[in-house]
Coordinates of C-alpha atoms and ligand atoms in Angstrom, one line a residue:
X1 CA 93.4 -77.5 28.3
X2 CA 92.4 -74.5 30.4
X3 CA 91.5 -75.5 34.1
X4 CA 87.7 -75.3 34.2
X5 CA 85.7 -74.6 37.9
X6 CA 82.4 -75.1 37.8
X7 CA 81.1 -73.6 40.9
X8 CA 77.3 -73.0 42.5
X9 CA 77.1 -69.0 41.3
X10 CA 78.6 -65.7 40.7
X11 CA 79.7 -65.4 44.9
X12 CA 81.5 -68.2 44.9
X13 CA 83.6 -67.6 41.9
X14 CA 83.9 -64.2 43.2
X15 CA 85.6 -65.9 46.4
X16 CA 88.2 -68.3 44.0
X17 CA 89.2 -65.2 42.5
X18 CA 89.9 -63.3 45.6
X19 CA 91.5 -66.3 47.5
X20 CA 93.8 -66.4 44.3
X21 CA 94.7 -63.0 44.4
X22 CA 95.4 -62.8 48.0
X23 CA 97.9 -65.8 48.1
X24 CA 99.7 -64.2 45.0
X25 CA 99.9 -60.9 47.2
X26 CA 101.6 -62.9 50.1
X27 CA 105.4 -63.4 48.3
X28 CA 104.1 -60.4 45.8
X29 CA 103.2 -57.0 47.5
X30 CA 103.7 -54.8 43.9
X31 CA 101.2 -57.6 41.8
X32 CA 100.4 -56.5 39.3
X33 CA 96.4 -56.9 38.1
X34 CA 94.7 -57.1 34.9
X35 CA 91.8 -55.4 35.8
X36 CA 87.7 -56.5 33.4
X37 CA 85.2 -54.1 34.1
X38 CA 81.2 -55.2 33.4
X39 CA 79.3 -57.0 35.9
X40 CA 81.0 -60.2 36.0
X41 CA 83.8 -59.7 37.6
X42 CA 82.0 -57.4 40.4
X43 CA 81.7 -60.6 43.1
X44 CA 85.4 -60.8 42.8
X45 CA 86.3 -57.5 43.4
X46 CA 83.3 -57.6 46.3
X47 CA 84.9 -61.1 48.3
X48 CA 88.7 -59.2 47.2
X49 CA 87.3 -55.9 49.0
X50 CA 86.2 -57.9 51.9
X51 CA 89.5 -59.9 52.2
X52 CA 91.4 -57.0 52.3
X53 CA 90.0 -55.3 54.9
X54 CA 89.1 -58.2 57.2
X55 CA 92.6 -59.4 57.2
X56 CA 94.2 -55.9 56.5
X57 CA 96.4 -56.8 53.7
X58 CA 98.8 -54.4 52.5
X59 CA 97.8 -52.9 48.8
X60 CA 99.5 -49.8 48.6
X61 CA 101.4 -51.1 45.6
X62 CA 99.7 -53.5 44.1
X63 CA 99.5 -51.9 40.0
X64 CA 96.5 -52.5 37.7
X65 CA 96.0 -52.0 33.8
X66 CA 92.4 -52.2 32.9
X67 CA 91.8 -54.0 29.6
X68 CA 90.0 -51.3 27.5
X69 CA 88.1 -47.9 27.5
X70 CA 85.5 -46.2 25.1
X71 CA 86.9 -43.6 22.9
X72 CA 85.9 -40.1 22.7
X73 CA 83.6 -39.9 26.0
X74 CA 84.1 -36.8 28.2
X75 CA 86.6 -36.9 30.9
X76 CA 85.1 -38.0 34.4
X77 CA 81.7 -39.4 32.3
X78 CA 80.5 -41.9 34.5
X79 CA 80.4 -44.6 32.4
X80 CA 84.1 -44.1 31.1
X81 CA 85.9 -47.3 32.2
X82 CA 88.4 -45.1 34.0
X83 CA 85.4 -43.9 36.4
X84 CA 84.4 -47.3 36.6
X85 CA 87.4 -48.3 37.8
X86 CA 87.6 -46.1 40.3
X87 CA 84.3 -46.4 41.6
X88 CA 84.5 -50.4 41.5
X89 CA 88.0 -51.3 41.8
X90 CA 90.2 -48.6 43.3
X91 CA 87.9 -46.9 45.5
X92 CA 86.4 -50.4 47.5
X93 CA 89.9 -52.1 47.6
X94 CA 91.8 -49.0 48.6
X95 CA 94.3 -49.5 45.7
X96 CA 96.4 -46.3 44.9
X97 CA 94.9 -44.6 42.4
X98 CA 98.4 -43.6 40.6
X99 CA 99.5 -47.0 40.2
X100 CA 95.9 -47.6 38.1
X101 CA 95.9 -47.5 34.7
X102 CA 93.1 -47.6 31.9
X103 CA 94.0 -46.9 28.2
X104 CA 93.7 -43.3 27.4
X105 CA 90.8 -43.0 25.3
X106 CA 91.1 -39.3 24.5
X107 CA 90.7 -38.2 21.1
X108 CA 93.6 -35.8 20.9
X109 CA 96.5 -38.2 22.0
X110 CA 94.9 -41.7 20.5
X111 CA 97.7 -42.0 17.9
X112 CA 100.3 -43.2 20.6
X113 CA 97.7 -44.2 22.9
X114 CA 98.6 -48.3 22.3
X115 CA 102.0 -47.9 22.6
X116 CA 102.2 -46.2 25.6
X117 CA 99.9 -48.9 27.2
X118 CA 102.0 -51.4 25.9
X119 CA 105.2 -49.7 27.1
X120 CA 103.8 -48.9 30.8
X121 CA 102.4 -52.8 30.7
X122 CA 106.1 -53.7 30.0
X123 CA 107.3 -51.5 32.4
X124 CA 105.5 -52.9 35.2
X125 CA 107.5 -56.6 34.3
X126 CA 103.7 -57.4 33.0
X127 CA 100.4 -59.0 34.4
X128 CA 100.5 -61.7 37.0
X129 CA 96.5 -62.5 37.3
X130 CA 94.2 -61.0 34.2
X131 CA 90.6 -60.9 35.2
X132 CA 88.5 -61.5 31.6
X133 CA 85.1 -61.7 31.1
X134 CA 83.3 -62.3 27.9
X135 CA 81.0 -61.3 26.1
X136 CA 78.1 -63.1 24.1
X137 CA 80.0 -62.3 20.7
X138 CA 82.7 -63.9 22.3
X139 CA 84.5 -60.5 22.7
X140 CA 87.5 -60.1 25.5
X141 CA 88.1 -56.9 26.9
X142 CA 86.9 -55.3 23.5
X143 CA 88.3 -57.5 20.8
X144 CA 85.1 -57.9 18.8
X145 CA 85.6 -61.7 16.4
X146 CA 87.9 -61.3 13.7
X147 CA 90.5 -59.9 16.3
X148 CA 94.0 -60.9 14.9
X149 CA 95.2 -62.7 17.5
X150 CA 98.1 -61.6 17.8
X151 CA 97.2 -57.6 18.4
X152 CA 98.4 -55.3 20.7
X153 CA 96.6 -52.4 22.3
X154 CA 95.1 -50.6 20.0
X155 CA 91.5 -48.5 18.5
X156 CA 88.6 -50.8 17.4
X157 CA 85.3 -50.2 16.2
X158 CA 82.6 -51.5 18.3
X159 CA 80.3 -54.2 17.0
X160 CA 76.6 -53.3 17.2
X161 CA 76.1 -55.9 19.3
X162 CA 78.0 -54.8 21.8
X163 CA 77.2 -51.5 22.0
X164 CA 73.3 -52.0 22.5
X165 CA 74.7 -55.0 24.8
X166 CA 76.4 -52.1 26.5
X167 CA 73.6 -49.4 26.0
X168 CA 72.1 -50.2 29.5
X169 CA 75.0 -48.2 31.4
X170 CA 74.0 -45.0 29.0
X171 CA 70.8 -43.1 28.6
X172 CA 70.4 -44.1 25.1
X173 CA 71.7 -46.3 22.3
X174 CA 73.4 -43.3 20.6
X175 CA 75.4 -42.1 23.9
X176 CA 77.4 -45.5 23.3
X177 CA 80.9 -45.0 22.1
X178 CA 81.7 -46.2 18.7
X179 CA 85.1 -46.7 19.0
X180 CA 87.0 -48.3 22.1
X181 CA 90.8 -48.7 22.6
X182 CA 91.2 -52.0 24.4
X183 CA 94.8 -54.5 25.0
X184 CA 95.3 -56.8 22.2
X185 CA 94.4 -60.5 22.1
X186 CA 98.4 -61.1 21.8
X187 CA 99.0 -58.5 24.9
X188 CA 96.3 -60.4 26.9
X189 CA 98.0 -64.0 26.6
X190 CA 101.0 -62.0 27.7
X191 CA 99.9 -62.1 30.9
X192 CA 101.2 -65.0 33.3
X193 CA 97.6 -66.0 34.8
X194 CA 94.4 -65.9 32.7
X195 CA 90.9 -66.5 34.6
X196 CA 88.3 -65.9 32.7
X197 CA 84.4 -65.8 34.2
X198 CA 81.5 -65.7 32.9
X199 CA 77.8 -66.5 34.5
X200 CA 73.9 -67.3 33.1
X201 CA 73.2 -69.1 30.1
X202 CA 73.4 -65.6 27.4
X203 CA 77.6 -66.6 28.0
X204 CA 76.9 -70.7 27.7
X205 CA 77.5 -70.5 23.9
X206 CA 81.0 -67.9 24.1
X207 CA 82.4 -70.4 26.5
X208 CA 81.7 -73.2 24.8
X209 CA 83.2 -71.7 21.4
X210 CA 86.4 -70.4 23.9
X211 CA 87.0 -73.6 26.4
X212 CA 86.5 -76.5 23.2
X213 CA 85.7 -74.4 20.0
X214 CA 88.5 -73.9 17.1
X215 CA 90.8 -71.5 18.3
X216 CA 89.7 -68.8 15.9
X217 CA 89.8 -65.1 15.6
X218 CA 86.1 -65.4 14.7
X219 CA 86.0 -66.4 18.4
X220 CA 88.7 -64.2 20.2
X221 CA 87.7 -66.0 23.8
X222 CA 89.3 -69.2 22.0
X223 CA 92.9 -67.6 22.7
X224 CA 92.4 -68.6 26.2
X225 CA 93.7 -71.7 24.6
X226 CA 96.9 -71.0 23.5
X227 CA 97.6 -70.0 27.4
X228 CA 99.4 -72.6 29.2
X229 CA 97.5 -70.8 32.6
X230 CA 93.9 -69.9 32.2
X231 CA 91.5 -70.8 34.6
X232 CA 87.9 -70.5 33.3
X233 CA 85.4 -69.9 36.6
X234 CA 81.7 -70.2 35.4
X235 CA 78.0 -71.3 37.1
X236 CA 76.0 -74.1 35.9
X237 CA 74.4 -72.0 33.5
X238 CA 77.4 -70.6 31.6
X239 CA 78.7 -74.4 31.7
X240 CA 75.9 -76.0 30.1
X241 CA 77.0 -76.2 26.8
X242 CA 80.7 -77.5 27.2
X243 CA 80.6 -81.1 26.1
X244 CA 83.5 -81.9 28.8
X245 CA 81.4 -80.5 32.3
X246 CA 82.0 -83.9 33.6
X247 CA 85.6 -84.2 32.7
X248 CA 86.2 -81.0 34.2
X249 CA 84.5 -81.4 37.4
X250 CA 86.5 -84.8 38.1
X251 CA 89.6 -83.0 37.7
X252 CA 88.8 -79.6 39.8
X253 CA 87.6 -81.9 43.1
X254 CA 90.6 -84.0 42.5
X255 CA 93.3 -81.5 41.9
X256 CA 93.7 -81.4 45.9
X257 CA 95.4 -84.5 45.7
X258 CA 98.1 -83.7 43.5
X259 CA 101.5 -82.3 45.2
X260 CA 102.0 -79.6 42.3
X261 CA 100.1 -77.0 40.7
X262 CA 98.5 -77.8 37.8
X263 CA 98.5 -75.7 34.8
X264 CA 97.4 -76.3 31.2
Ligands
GLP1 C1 82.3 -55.3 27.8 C2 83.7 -55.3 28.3 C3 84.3 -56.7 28.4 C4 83.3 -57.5 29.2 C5 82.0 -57.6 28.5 C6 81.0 -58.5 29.2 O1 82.2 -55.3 26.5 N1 84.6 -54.5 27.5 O2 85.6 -56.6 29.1 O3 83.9 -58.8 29.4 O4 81.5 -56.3 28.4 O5 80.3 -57.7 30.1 P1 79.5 -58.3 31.3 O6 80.5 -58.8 32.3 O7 78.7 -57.2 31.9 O8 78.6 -59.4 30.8

């Protein structure tokens, strides 16, 4: 069973992240981080910004892999995840920008694209913490339901659910990508520490389906279960559906009083 933390909103969740992040950066100074973009991780890498500079923790080589990127869009287009990255990740937490990657999404070299992501994942001796959020489909980074679970990084057509989900970062419905290149389900649960966030009540039914559901490509979020380290961080709202919220409470306020980490 993942660990589940129900917590009061979006800031405080953003503040577990960071205080998780910063204690792995203590014996690790090269972490390396899986990196979601959309809006919920943005209050972790907000209280993660604010650590780092209040406490003036070293980053200059922490390593990041972002999780996916839209095919095809220009380079330098705002809305590519590799700007957004930079703009919400690198730039605010003073990361160096070399050691951040995002899956190259350009047309012309797409063919080796996934294996090269997979190789420089490898590389890097692989994630330590993966930041996922969700999406209503269920969709992480941008494997849309039917997802083998098992995959690698690799090209995937867009659902067109998510892309009008998506269509608020573009001027119009048609400037969304219809193809994305995004790490596999199987290259995801690679990584040693999952923690997956999601807030408001659109996310209630994707985390119900991934916390308790089957675990079912139909549901790609269920992988989470298969992790023996996932910690799922998500408000009242995005909880109100999980049949265990009581369960799960119990066991968060009393993990303090165990003498080891708990994980599974
Ligand atoms: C996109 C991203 C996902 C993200 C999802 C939810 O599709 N590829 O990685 O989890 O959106 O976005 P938001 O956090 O904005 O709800």
């Amino acid at each position: 069973m993942a660990e589940v933390a129900i917590v009061a909103d979006a800031d405080e969740a953003g503040e577990l992240v960071a205080e998780s992040i910063v204690s792995l950066l203590r014996s690790k100074p090269d972490l390396v981080l899986g990196l979601a973009t959309g809006s919920t991780p943005l209050s972790s890498y907000r209280a993660l910004a604010h650590r780092i500079r209040h406490e003036r923790i070293d980053v200059r080589g922490v390593r990041g892999f972002a999780l996916d990127e839209y095919v095809g869009l220009p380079a330098g287009h705002p809305q590519s995840y590799r700007s957004v990255i930079s703009r919400e990740v690198v730039e605010p937490l003073g990361l160096t920008p070399d050691l951040v990657r995002v899956p190259n999404g350009d047309l012309r070299t797409l063919r080796m694209a996934g294996s090269e992501y997979e190789a420089a994942i490898s590389a890097a001796g692989g994630v330590d913490l993966q930041i996922l959020g969700i999406g209503r489909s269920g969709h992480i980074g941008f494997n849309e339901p039917g997802s083998s679970l098992a995959s690698l990084t690799r090209v995937k057509t867009l659902t067109e659910s998510t892309r009008s989900d998506n269509a608020r970062f573009f001027d119009s419905l048609d400037e969304v990508p219809m193809h994305c290149i995004t790490q596999g389900i199987g290259t995801i649960l690679r990584a040693r520490h999952l923690v997956l966030l999601a807030f408001g009540e659109a996310k209630a039914r994707a985390i119900a389906a991934a916390v308790e559901g089957p675990v079912s490509a139909s549901q790609p979020g269920s992988a989470i279960q298969l992790h023996p380290h996932t910690t799922v961080v998500v408000d009242e709202a995005a909880a109100s559906l999980l049949a265990h919220a009581d369960y799960y409470r119990y066991a968060w306020a009393s993990r303090a009083a165990l003498p080891i980490e708990q994980a599974g």
